[in-house]
Each structure stands twice: as structure tokens, then as C-alpha cells.
């Protein structure tokens, strides 16, 4: 199983001012944590609780439909293009980047075992989008439009551009190259899919976007590029079983949740850094940032008190960011808790050749890059301890579908428990909706006219469009 080591948040390691008396805190919060975990598990099937994400690993029907469709289109496409944003995109990209061989899109078809390349269009930068469209042969491209609300302006705009180009190139046949993933009842994409006859997958009710990676939102793209989704779901189930334990001493999600909560509320650590020592996990850090930020950054608690909760999540990559951010982490404000994400066994052992015998770099020869990477992580950790900066280590045995299922599910449960500790709703996003509505108003969507006038006043000096 994935492991959590929290030794370096203890006051005996980093001092009273910044550290926690862990045994005492675990004991103080024993009953609260027990109740939170018991509530999560007993409420997960109740409508309106937004806890359906806890059931996604067990959704045999979706898994079956996803596999059936992936088998049906096997060998038909050279490219898969994902259109989506935030929770509808980040998880898919994170897991694909972790599990596909690095530089997948540069490999030959044979090297990819005939599976397609995969592209994630996670922005609406006109230059980026245009360049991508110029590269892709649309006849050989399967476009998966993913939006839970079915109306996000950016995603619908991407879709409209794609639909227009595909229809011009493929005529009526273009419909076979489009799949929609959306809500089963509401939204413009659902209506369009019905009209156009696209193959459609549904995101279950009560699953917020950032918790949807194990619905068809993620499982379908994974399957299309040959990632074993049975192994992913096995990882989720095994982690789910482990995290049903209501005793904080045996539940790593509860431990890391409480550590983050206390570091924030008692020790002023307003920033949570996610630092994988693996390039393949870099998008997992992005996914975590969204999960942590959007779930926990809330103005009001459940009793309607103004609380303005949440830690700012930051992504850092080991070793890359040792050479950019670590100076700040060691000597800047002591306002962070750092999560090291470490991989015990890489697919490759890469030896550094012994080619310089009598130079200042000969000490590297004959060792492996793996050893150097580990030494770098350990030295960073040691220096953080010297500077009394709290840090935890999450260890992953290997980057496999099984462990990615475990890891992402663990972070979801950790986030849910932290939300309960803050007494906030971890599943809404009024701040995101606010700016989405402003965009609709500025772009002239019917029904948003008053808001548009108000906005123009508000932004009169700064507006540039
Ligand atoms: O987590 C969330 O709810 C958001 O990040 C959404 O996923 C994001 O705004 C995209 O929304 P939609 O899937 O409705 O297009």
C-alpha cells in the first residue's frame, strides 16, 4: 500500500513553534475523526450529499460501457483529443501522464501498441489551439468533449470550433468522431448530443467535477489509450477498504488531513506544497492543487459564518524546483507544509557511466540516476528539517494503475476529511461559478444582461476587450 511518513511534522524534530505533538493531537481528535469517517461512509449513498465519488470505483456498469466502447473503436483513431477544463480534464491528464510511457505522443504507432496519441486541450489560448488543430488529422481524431454542467463557455467554444472544422472535412460522418461526457439530465451538451446522435457517457449525480476522475471523465480516456482500468479500480477499492478504518492511528488520509488542518489553524502554515520526485507525477500535483484549492477555499462554513478557509496549494517538482523554489521554502516565511511524493521503484535503472576518472565529477560515475534522485530528495528533506519546516512523505511503491487508483482516492478522502474539520462544504464552488457567470455576461449570453451592465461599470477602467 501507499504509505505516509509524518515524522518531520513532530515537535521533537522541528521544535514546538512549528511542530505538532502528534500523539497528543491524534488522541484529542480521535472521536472527531471517528465520527467524520463514519459519517462519510454512512452518507455516501444518500442523494444530495455529493459523496457519489466514493462509489465510482465500484461502478461496474460504467466500467463495462467504457471498455465496450474502447474495444469498439480500437485501431480506428490515431489521436484522442480531450476538450475540458478543471475537474473535467486535470485528473485524466494527470493519470495519463503518470501511466503512459513519457513522450507517448512522440512514439511510433508500433511503439504505442497501436493505441492513439492523446492531447488535452486545457485552455483556450488561440495560438495553442490553432497549432494543435493544424497538427491533427481530424479524420483520424476522436474528440471527447467533457463538461459536467454542459455549458462551460471555454469548453463549448472549443467544441464549436472543432465541430465546424470536422463537419467541413468529414461531412455527416464527423459524428462518429465525437463523444460527449456530461450530466445525464441538464446542460446544453446533453441536448446537442441527443440532437446530433453522439455517443454519450454520463457523470453520475452528486459528483463534483474535481472528484470525477474515476467516472467516465477519466476512465474513458484511460481505456482509449490502453491503460488498465480494472487495476485502477482495484487500487481504489483496496484504499477505500483501508480508509474505512475510523481509528486515526491506522488511516493515512485522516492523518494527513488532521496534520494539514492543524498546521494551518494552529501553526500558520497557509500553503500546502505538493512535490513529486518524478516527472511522470507532475500533473498529479496539478490535480491535487485543484482538489485542495477548490474544495477547501471557502468563504462560509456550514453555519454561515464567514471563515475564509483553505491553504494555498503549490506544485513543485523534485529535483527541478530544488533549483528554483527551495531557497524560499528553507529561508522564506515559515508558512508551508511540504508533501514529498516519492516513488520507491522506477521502471528504469539508469546508470551514470564511469567516464571521467580523475575529475571533480568522478564520484557520480558508476552510480545510478535513481540513487542521485533519492539523495536529492533526502538532502532537501534534511535541509527543511534544519530550517524547522514541516514536511510529510507519501511513498508509492511503483507508478502503476493500481497505485494511481490508491493515490488519487487517498487524496480525495483526505480532502473530504479536511473539509469536515473546517466544517465547510468541500463539494461546492461558488467562487468558480461567480466568474463563470461573469464570463457569460461579458460574452452576451441571453439572461445575463443586467450582470453585463453592472460588470462594465465595475471594470470600466480596466476592461480590454
Ligand atoms: O471541480 C469543478 O467543479 C470545476 O473545476 C469544474 O470541473 C470546471 O469548472 C469545469 O466545469 P464543467 O465540467 O461543468 O465544464
Coordinates of C-alpha atoms and ligand atoms in Angstrom, one line a residue:
X1 CA 0.0 0.0 0.0
X2 CA 0.9 3.6 -0.3
X3 CA 2.5 4.9 2.9
X4 CA 2.6 8.2 4.8
X5 CA 5.5 9.2 7.0
X6 CA 4.8 12.2 9.2
X7 CA 7.9 12.1 11.4
X8 CA 9.0 15.5 10.2
X9 CA 6.0 17.4 11.5
X10 CA 6.7 16.3 15.0
X11 CA 7.7 19.0 17.6
X12 CA 10.6 16.8 18.7
X13 CA 12.0 17.0 15.2
X14 CA 11.2 20.6 14.1
X15 CA 10.6 22.3 17.5
X16 CA 7.5 23.3 19.5
X17 CA 6.9 26.5 17.5
X18 CA 6.4 24.8 14.1
X19 CA 5.8 21.1 15.0
X20 CA 2.9 19.2 16.4
X21 CA 2.7 16.9 19.4
X22 CA 1.3 14.2 17.1
X23 CA 0.3 11.5 19.6
X24 CA -1.5 14.1 21.8
X25 CA -3.3 15.6 18.7
X26 CA -4.3 12.2 17.4
X27 CA -5.7 11.4 20.8
X28 CA -7.5 14.8 21.0
X29 CA -9.2 14.3 17.6
X30 CA -9.8 10.6 17.9
X31 CA -13.5 10.9 18.4
X32 CA -14.0 13.7 15.9
X33 CA -12.1 11.7 13.2
X34 CA -14.0 8.6 14.0
X35 CA -17.3 10.5 13.5
X36 CA -16.2 12.1 10.3
X37 CA -15.2 8.8 8.7
X38 CA -18.3 7.0 10.0
X39 CA -20.5 9.8 8.6
X40 CA -18.8 9.8 5.2
X41 CA -19.4 6.1 4.8
X42 CA -22.9 6.1 6.1
X43 CA -23.9 9.1 4.0
X44 CA -22.2 8.1 0.7
X45 CA -25.3 6.6 -0.9
X46 CA -27.7 9.4 0.2
X47 CA -28.8 11.7 -2.6
X48 CA -27.7 15.3 -2.2
X49 CA -24.6 14.6 -0.1
X50 CA -22.2 14.9 -3.0
X51 CA -20.5 11.7 -1.9
X52 CA -21.1 9.6 -5.0
X53 CA -17.3 9.9 -5.8
X54 CA -16.8 7.3 -3.1
X55 CA -18.8 4.8 -5.2
X56 CA -17.1 5.4 -8.5
X57 CA -14.5 2.6 -8.1
X58 CA -17.4 0.1 -7.8
X59 CA -19.5 1.4 -10.7
X60 CA -19.3 -1.8 -12.8
X61 CA -21.8 -0.5 -15.3
X62 CA -19.7 2.5 -16.3
X63 CA -16.6 0.4 -16.4
X64 CA -18.3 -2.1 -18.7
X65 CA -19.6 0.6 -21.1
X66 CA -16.3 2.3 -21.2
X67 CA -14.4 -0.9 -22.0
X68 CA -17.0 -1.9 -24.6
X69 CA -16.7 1.5 -26.4
X70 CA -12.9 1.4 -26.2
X71 CA -12.8 -2.1 -27.8
X72 CA -15.2 -0.9 -30.5
X73 CA -13.0 1.9 -31.6
X74 CA -9.7 0.1 -31.2
X75 CA -7.4 0.8 -34.1
X76 CA -9.8 3.3 -35.6
X77 CA -8.1 6.5 -34.5
X78 CA -4.6 7.9 -34.4
X79 CA -5.4 10.7 -31.9
X80 CA -7.7 11.3 -29.0
X81 CA -8.4 14.9 -28.2
X82 CA -9.9 15.8 -24.8
X83 CA -11.8 19.1 -24.6
X84 CA -12.4 20.1 -21.0
X85 CA -11.3 22.2 -18.0
X86 CA -10.7 21.8 -14.3
X87 CA -12.2 18.7 -12.9
X88 CA -13.3 17.6 -16.3
X89 CA -9.7 17.4 -17.5
X90 CA -7.0 17.6 -14.9
X91 CA -7.5 14.0 -13.5
X92 CA -7.5 12.5 -17.0
X93 CA -4.3 14.3 -17.9
X94 CA -2.6 13.5 -14.6
X95 CA -3.2 9.8 -14.8
X96 CA -2.3 9.5 -18.5
X97 CA 0.9 11.4 -17.9
X98 CA 1.7 9.2 -15.0
X99 CA 0.9 5.8 -16.6
X100 CA 1.7 6.2 -20.3
X101 CA 5.4 6.0 -21.2
X102 CA 6.9 9.5 -21.2
X103 CA 6.7 11.3 -24.6
X104 CA 3.9 9.0 -25.6
X105 CA 2.7 11.3 -28.4
X106 CA 6.2 11.1 -29.9
X107 CA 6.3 7.3 -30.1
X108 CA 5.5 5.5 -33.3
X109 CA 2.2 3.6 -33.7
X110 CA 4.0 0.3 -33.1
X111 CA 5.7 1.6 -30.0
X112 CA 2.3 2.7 -28.8
X113 CA 0.9 -0.8 -29.5
X114 CA -1.5 0.8 -32.0
X115 CA -3.1 2.9 -29.3
X116 CA -3.8 6.5 -30.2
X117 CA -1.9 9.6 -29.1
X118 CA -3.7 11.7 -26.5
X119 CA -4.0 15.5 -26.3
X120 CA -5.6 17.5 -23.6
X121 CA -6.8 21.0 -24.6
X122 CA -6.9 22.6 -21.2
X123 CA -7.0 26.2 -22.3
X124 CA -8.4 28.5 -24.9
X125 CA -5.2 30.1 -26.0
X126 CA -5.9 30.8 -29.7
X127 CA -2.3 30.2 -30.8
X128 CA -2.0 26.9 -29.0
X129 CA -5.4 25.7 -30.2
X130 CA -4.8 26.7 -33.8
X131 CA -1.4 25.0 -33.8
X132 CA -2.9 21.8 -32.4
X133 CA -5.6 21.8 -35.0
X134 CA -3.1 22.2 -37.7
X135 CA -1.2 19.1 -36.5
X136 CA -4.2 16.8 -36.1
X137 CA -5.7 14.8 -38.9
X138 CA -9.3 15.3 -37.9
X139 CA -10.4 12.2 -39.9
X140 CA -8.2 10.1 -37.6
X141 CA -9.1 12.0 -34.4
X142 CA -11.6 11.1 -31.7
X143 CA -12.8 14.2 -29.9
X144 CA -14.1 13.7 -26.3
X145 CA -16.0 16.8 -25.1
X146 CA -16.2 16.7 -21.3
X147 CA -18.3 19.1 -19.3
X148 CA -20.5 18.2 -16.4
X149 CA -22.5 21.4 -16.5
X150 CA -22.7 21.1 -20.2
X151 CA -22.3 24.8 -20.7
X152 CA -18.8 26.0 -19.6
X153 CA -18.1 28.7 -22.1
X154 CA -14.5 27.7 -22.9
X155 CA -15.3 24.1 -23.5
X156 CA -18.3 24.9 -25.6
X157 CA -16.3 27.3 -27.7
X158 CA -13.6 24.6 -28.2
X159 CA -16.3 22.2 -29.2
X160 CA -17.9 24.7 -31.7
X161 CA -14.6 25.2 -33.4
X162 CA -13.9 21.5 -33.6
X163 CA -17.4 20.6 -34.8
X164 CA -17.3 23.2 -37.6
X165 CA -13.9 22.0 -38.8
X166 CA -14.8 18.4 -38.6
X167 CA -18.1 18.8 -40.3
X168 CA -16.4 20.6 -43.2
X169 CA -13.8 17.8 -43.5
X170 CA -15.8 14.7 -42.7
X171 CA -19.4 15.8 -43.6
X172 CA -22.0 13.8 -41.7
X173 CA -19.5 11.2 -40.7
X174 CA -17.9 13.6 -38.3
X175 CA -20.5 12.4 -35.7
X176 CA -18.7 9.1 -35.3
X177 CA -15.6 11.1 -34.2
X178 CA -17.3 12.9 -31.3
X179 CA -18.1 11.6 -27.9
X180 CA -19.7 13.6 -25.1
X181 CA -19.2 13.1 -21.4
X182 CA -21.7 15.2 -19.4
X183 CA -24.6 15.2 -16.9
X184 CA -27.5 12.9 -17.9
X185 CA -30.2 15.4 -17.3
X186 CA -29.1 19.0 -17.7
X187 CA -26.9 21.2 -19.9
X188 CA -26.6 22.2 -23.5
X189 CA -24.1 19.5 -24.3
X190 CA -26.7 16.8 -23.4
X191 CA -29.2 18.5 -25.7
X192 CA -26.7 18.7 -28.5
X193 CA -25.6 15.1 -28.1
X194 CA -29.2 14.0 -28.3
X195 CA -29.8 16.0 -31.5
X196 CA -26.5 15.1 -33.1
X197 CA -26.5 11.5 -32.0
X198 CA -23.1 11.4 -30.3
X199 CA -22.1 8.5 -28.2
X200 CA -22.5 9.9 -24.7
X201 CA -21.2 9.0 -21.3
X202 CA -22.7 10.3 -18.1
X203 CA -21.2 11.7 -15.0
X204 CA -23.3 10.5 -12.0
X205 CA -25.3 12.9 -9.9
X206 CA -23.6 14.1 -6.7
X207 CA -20.1 14.0 -8.1
X208 CA -18.3 17.4 -8.1
X209 CA -16.0 18.0 -11.1
X210 CA -12.8 17.7 -9.2
X211 CA -13.9 14.4 -7.7
X212 CA -14.9 12.9 -11.0
X213 CA -11.7 11.4 -12.3
X214 CA -12.9 7.8 -11.7
X215 CA -16.2 8.3 -13.6
X216 CA -16.2 8.1 -17.4
X217 CA -14.5 11.5 -17.3
X218 CA -11.2 9.7 -16.6
X219 CA -11.9 6.1 -17.2
X220 CA -12.9 6.6 -20.9
X221 CA -9.7 8.4 -21.9
X222 CA -7.6 5.9 -19.9
X223 CA -9.2 3.0 -21.7
X224 CA -8.9 4.5 -25.1
X225 CA -5.1 4.7 -24.7
X226 CA -4.8 1.2 -23.3
X227 CA -4.5 1.9 -19.5
X228 CA -5.8 -1.0 -17.4
X229 CA -8.8 0.4 -15.6
X230 CA -9.5 -2.8 -13.7
X231 CA -6.2 -2.3 -12.0
X232 CA -7.0 1.3 -11.2
X233 CA -10.4 0.4 -9.7
X234 CA -8.8 -2.4 -7.7
X235 CA -6.4 0.2 -6.2
X236 CA -9.4 2.4 -5.3
X237 CA -11.2 -0.5 -3.7
X238 CA -8.2 -1.6 -1.6
X239 CA -7.6 2.0 -0.5
X240 CA -11.3 2.5 0.3
X241 CA -11.2 -0.5 2.5
X242 CA -8.2 0.7 4.3
X243 CA -9.6 4.2 4.8
X244 CA -12.9 2.9 6.2
X245 CA -10.9 2.4 9.4
X246 CA -12.2 5.0 11.8
X247 CA -9.1 4.9 14.0
X248 CA -6.8 7.8 13.1
X249 CA -3.8 5.7 14.0
X250 CA -4.4 3.4 11.1
X251 CA -5.9 5.8 8.5
X252 CA -3.4 7.7 6.4
X253 CA -5.9 10.0 4.8
X254 CA -7.2 11.1 8.2
X255 CA -3.6 11.5 9.5
X256 CA -2.6 13.8 6.6
X257 CA -6.0 15.7 6.8
X258 CA -5.5 16.4 10.5
X259 CA -1.9 17.3 10.1
X260 CA -2.7 19.8 7.3
X261 CA -5.7 21.2 9.3
X262 CA -3.7 21.7 12.5
X263 CA -0.6 23.1 10.6
X264 CA -3.0 25.6 9.0
X265 CA -5.1 26.6 12.0
X266 CA -2.5 26.3 14.8
X267 CA 0.9 26.9 13.2
X268 CA 0.0 29.3 10.4
X269 CA 1.1 27.1 7.5
X270 CA -1.2 28.7 4.9
X271 CA 0.5 26.8 2.0
X272 CA 0.5 23.2 1.1
X273 CA 3.2 22.2 -1.4
X274 CA 2.9 19.0 -3.4
X275 CA 6.3 18.0 -4.5
X276 CA 6.6 14.8 -6.5
X277 CA 10.1 13.4 -7.1
X278 CA 9.0 12.1 -10.5
X279 CA 8.3 14.0 -13.7
X280 CA 5.6 11.5 -14.5
X281 CA 3.7 12.7 -11.4
X282 CA 3.9 16.4 -12.3
X283 CA 0.2 16.6 -13.3
X284 CA -0.8 14.7 -10.2
X285 CA 0.5 17.8 -8.4
X286 CA -1.7 20.0 -10.6
X287 CA -4.7 17.8 -9.9
X288 CA -4.0 17.9 -6.2
X289 CA -3.8 21.7 -6.4
X290 CA -7.2 22.0 -7.8
X291 CA -8.7 19.4 -5.4
X292 CA -7.2 21.2 -2.4
X293 CA -7.9 24.7 -3.5
X294 CA -11.4 24.4 -4.9
X295 CA -12.7 22.1 -2.1
X296 CA -11.2 23.9 0.9
X297 CA -11.1 27.5 -0.1
X298 CA -14.4 28.7 1.2
X299 CA -15.8 32.0 2.5
X300 CA -18.6 30.5 4.7
X301 CA -18.8 27.5 6.9
X302 CA -21.8 25.2 7.2
X303 CA -23.3 27.6 9.9
X304 CA -22.9 30.5 7.5
X305 CA -20.1 32.1 9.5
X306 CA -17.5 33.9 7.4
X307 CA -14.4 31.8 7.8
X308 CA -12.3 32.2 4.6
X309 CA -10.7 28.8 5.0
X310 CA -8.1 26.9 2.9
X311 CA -4.4 26.6 2.3
X312 CA -2.9 27.7 -1.0
X313 CA -1.6 24.7 -2.8
X314 CA 1.6 24.9 -4.8
X315 CA 3.1 22.5 -7.2
X316 CA 6.9 21.9 -7.1
X317 CA 8.8 19.2 -8.9
X318 CA 11.8 17.4 -7.5
X319 CA 14.6 17.9 -8.5
X320 CA 13.6 20.7 -10.9
X321 CA 12.3 23.1 -8.2
X322 CA 15.1 22.5 -5.8
X323 CA 16.8 24.9 -8.2
X324 CA 14.1 27.5 -8.1
X325 CA 11.7 27.3 -5.1
X326 CA 13.7 25.6 -2.3
X327 CA 15.5 28.7 -1.3
X328 CA 12.2 30.2 -0.4
X329 CA 10.9 27.1 1.3
X330 CA 14.0 26.9 3.5
X331 CA 14.6 30.6 4.3
X332 CA 11.5 32.5 3.4
X333 CA 8.3 32.7 5.5
X334 CA 7.8 29.5 7.5
X335 CA 4.2 29.2 6.3
X336 CA 4.2 25.9 4.3
X337 CA 3.8 22.3 4.8
X338 CA 5.6 20.3 2.1
X339 CA 4.3 16.9 0.8
X340 CA 7.1 14.9 -0.7
X341 CA 5.7 12.3 -3.2
X342 CA 8.3 9.6 -3.6
X343 CA 8.4 6.6 -5.9
X344 CA 10.2 3.5 -4.4
X345 CA 10.9 1.7 -7.7
X346 CA 11.1 3.3 -11.1
X347 CA 10.6 1.3 -14.3
X348 CA 14.2 2.1 -15.3
X349 CA 17.5 1.9 -13.5
X350 CA 19.7 4.4 -15.4
X351 CA 23.4 4.1 -14.7
X352 CA 25.8 7.1 -15.0
X353 CA 28.8 5.8 -16.9
X354 CA 32.2 5.9 -15.3
X355 CA 33.9 8.0 -18.0
X356 CA 35.9 10.6 -16.0
X357 CA 38.3 9.0 -13.6
X358 CA 40.3 11.9 -12.1
X359 CA 37.9 14.9 -12.2
X360 CA 35.5 16.6 -9.8
X361 CA 32.6 14.6 -11.2
X362 CA 34.1 11.1 -11.0
X363 CA 32.1 10.5 -7.8
X364 CA 29.0 10.2 -10.0
X365 CA 30.3 7.5 -12.3
X366 CA 29.1 4.0 -11.7
X367 CA 26.1 5.2 -9.6
X368 CA 22.6 5.4 -10.9
X369 CA 20.4 8.4 -11.7
X370 CA 17.9 6.7 -9.3
X371 CA 20.4 7.0 -6.5
X372 CA 21.1 10.6 -7.3
X373 CA 17.3 11.4 -7.3
X374 CA 16.9 9.8 -3.9
X375 CA 19.9 11.6 -2.5
X376 CA 18.5 14.9 -3.8
X377 CA 15.1 14.2 -2.1
X378 CA 16.8 13.2 1.2
X379 CA 19.0 16.3 1.2
X380 CA 16.1 18.6 0.6
X381 CA 14.3 16.9 3.4
X382 CA 17.3 17.3 5.7
X383 CA 17.7 20.9 4.9
X384 CA 13.9 21.5 5.6
X385 CA 14.4 19.9 9.0
X386 CA 17.4 22.1 9.7
X387 CA 15.2 25.2 9.0
X388 CA 12.3 23.7 11.0
X389 CA 10.0 23.4 8.1
X390 CA 7.2 20.7 8.4
X391 CA 7.1 18.1 5.8
X392 CA 5.5 14.7 5.2
X393 CA 6.4 11.9 2.7
X394 CA 3.9 9.9 0.8
X395 CA 5.6 6.8 -0.7
X396 CA 4.4 5.0 -3.8
X397 CA 5.8 1.5 -4.4
X398 CA 5.7 2.0 -8.2
X399 CA 3.9 4.1 -10.8
X400 CA 1.2 1.6 -11.8
X401 CA -2.5 1.8 -12.5
X402 CA -3.1 0.1 -9.2
X403 CA -1.2 2.6 -7.1
X404 CA -2.6 5.6 -9.1
X405 CA -6.0 4.4 -8.1
X406 CA -4.9 4.2 -4.5
X407 CA -3.1 7.6 -4.5
X408 CA -5.8 9.7 -6.0
X409 CA -8.6 8.1 -4.0
X410 CA -6.5 8.7 -0.8
X411 CA -6.2 12.4 -1.7
X412 CA -9.9 12.6 -2.2
X413 CA -10.7 11.1 1.2
X414 CA -8.0 13.3 2.8
X415 CA -9.7 16.4 1.2
X416 CA -13.2 15.3 2.4
X417 CA -12.0 14.8 5.9
X418 CA -10.2 18.2 5.9
X419 CA -13.3 19.8 4.7
X420 CA -15.3 18.3 7.6
X421 CA -12.6 19.5 10.1
X422 CA -13.1 23.0 8.7
X423 CA -16.9 22.5 8.8
X424 CA -17.2 23.7 5.2
X425 CA -18.9 22.3 2.1
X426 CA -16.0 20.7 0.2
X427 CA -18.1 20.0 -2.8
X428 CA -19.5 23.4 -4.0
X429 CA -17.5 26.1 -5.8
X430 CA -19.4 29.4 -5.6
X431 CA -16.3 31.3 -6.4
X432 CA -15.8 29.5 -9.7
X433 CA -19.4 29.9 -10.6
X434 CA -19.2 33.6 -10.0
X435 CA -16.5 34.1 -12.6
X436 CA -18.2 31.7 -15.0
X437 CA -21.4 33.8 -14.8
X438 CA -19.4 37.0 -15.3
X439 CA -17.9 35.4 -18.5
X440 CA -21.4 34.6 -19.7
X441 CA -22.4 38.2 -19.1
X442 CA -19.4 39.7 -20.9
X443 CA -19.9 37.4 -23.9
X444 CA -23.5 38.4 -24.2
X445 CA -25.3 35.2 -23.1
X446 CA -29.1 35.7 -23.0
X447 CA -30.4 36.1 -19.5
X448 CA -27.1 37.8 -18.2
X449 CA -27.8 41.4 -19.5
X450 CA -28.1 43.1 -16.1
X451 CA -25.0 41.5 -14.9
X452 CA -23.2 42.6 -18.1
X453 CA -24.1 46.2 -17.5
X454 CA -23.0 46.0 -13.8
X455 CA -19.8 44.5 -14.9
X456 CA -19.0 47.0 -17.5
X457 CA -19.3 49.7 -14.7
X458 CA -17.2 47.7 -12.3
X459 CA -14.4 47.1 -14.8
X460 CA -14.7 50.4 -16.8
X461 CA -11.1 51.4 -16.3
X462 CA -9.5 48.0 -16.8
X463 CA -11.5 46.2 -19.4
X464 CA -9.5 45.5 -22.5
X465 CA -11.9 43.7 -24.8
Ligands
LIG1 O1 -14.3 21.0 -10.0 C1 -15.1 21.7 -10.5 O2 -16.3 21.7 -10.3 C2 -14.7 22.6 -11.6 O3 -13.3 22.7 -11.7 C3 -15.2 22.2 -13.0 O4 -14.8 20.8 -13.2 C4 -14.8 23.1 -14.1 O5 -15.2 24.4 -13.9 C5 -15.4 22.6 -15.4 O6 -16.8 22.5 -15.3 P1 -17.6 21.7 -16.3 O7 -17.2 20.2 -16.1 O8 -19.1 21.9 -15.9 O9 -17.4 22.2 -17.6

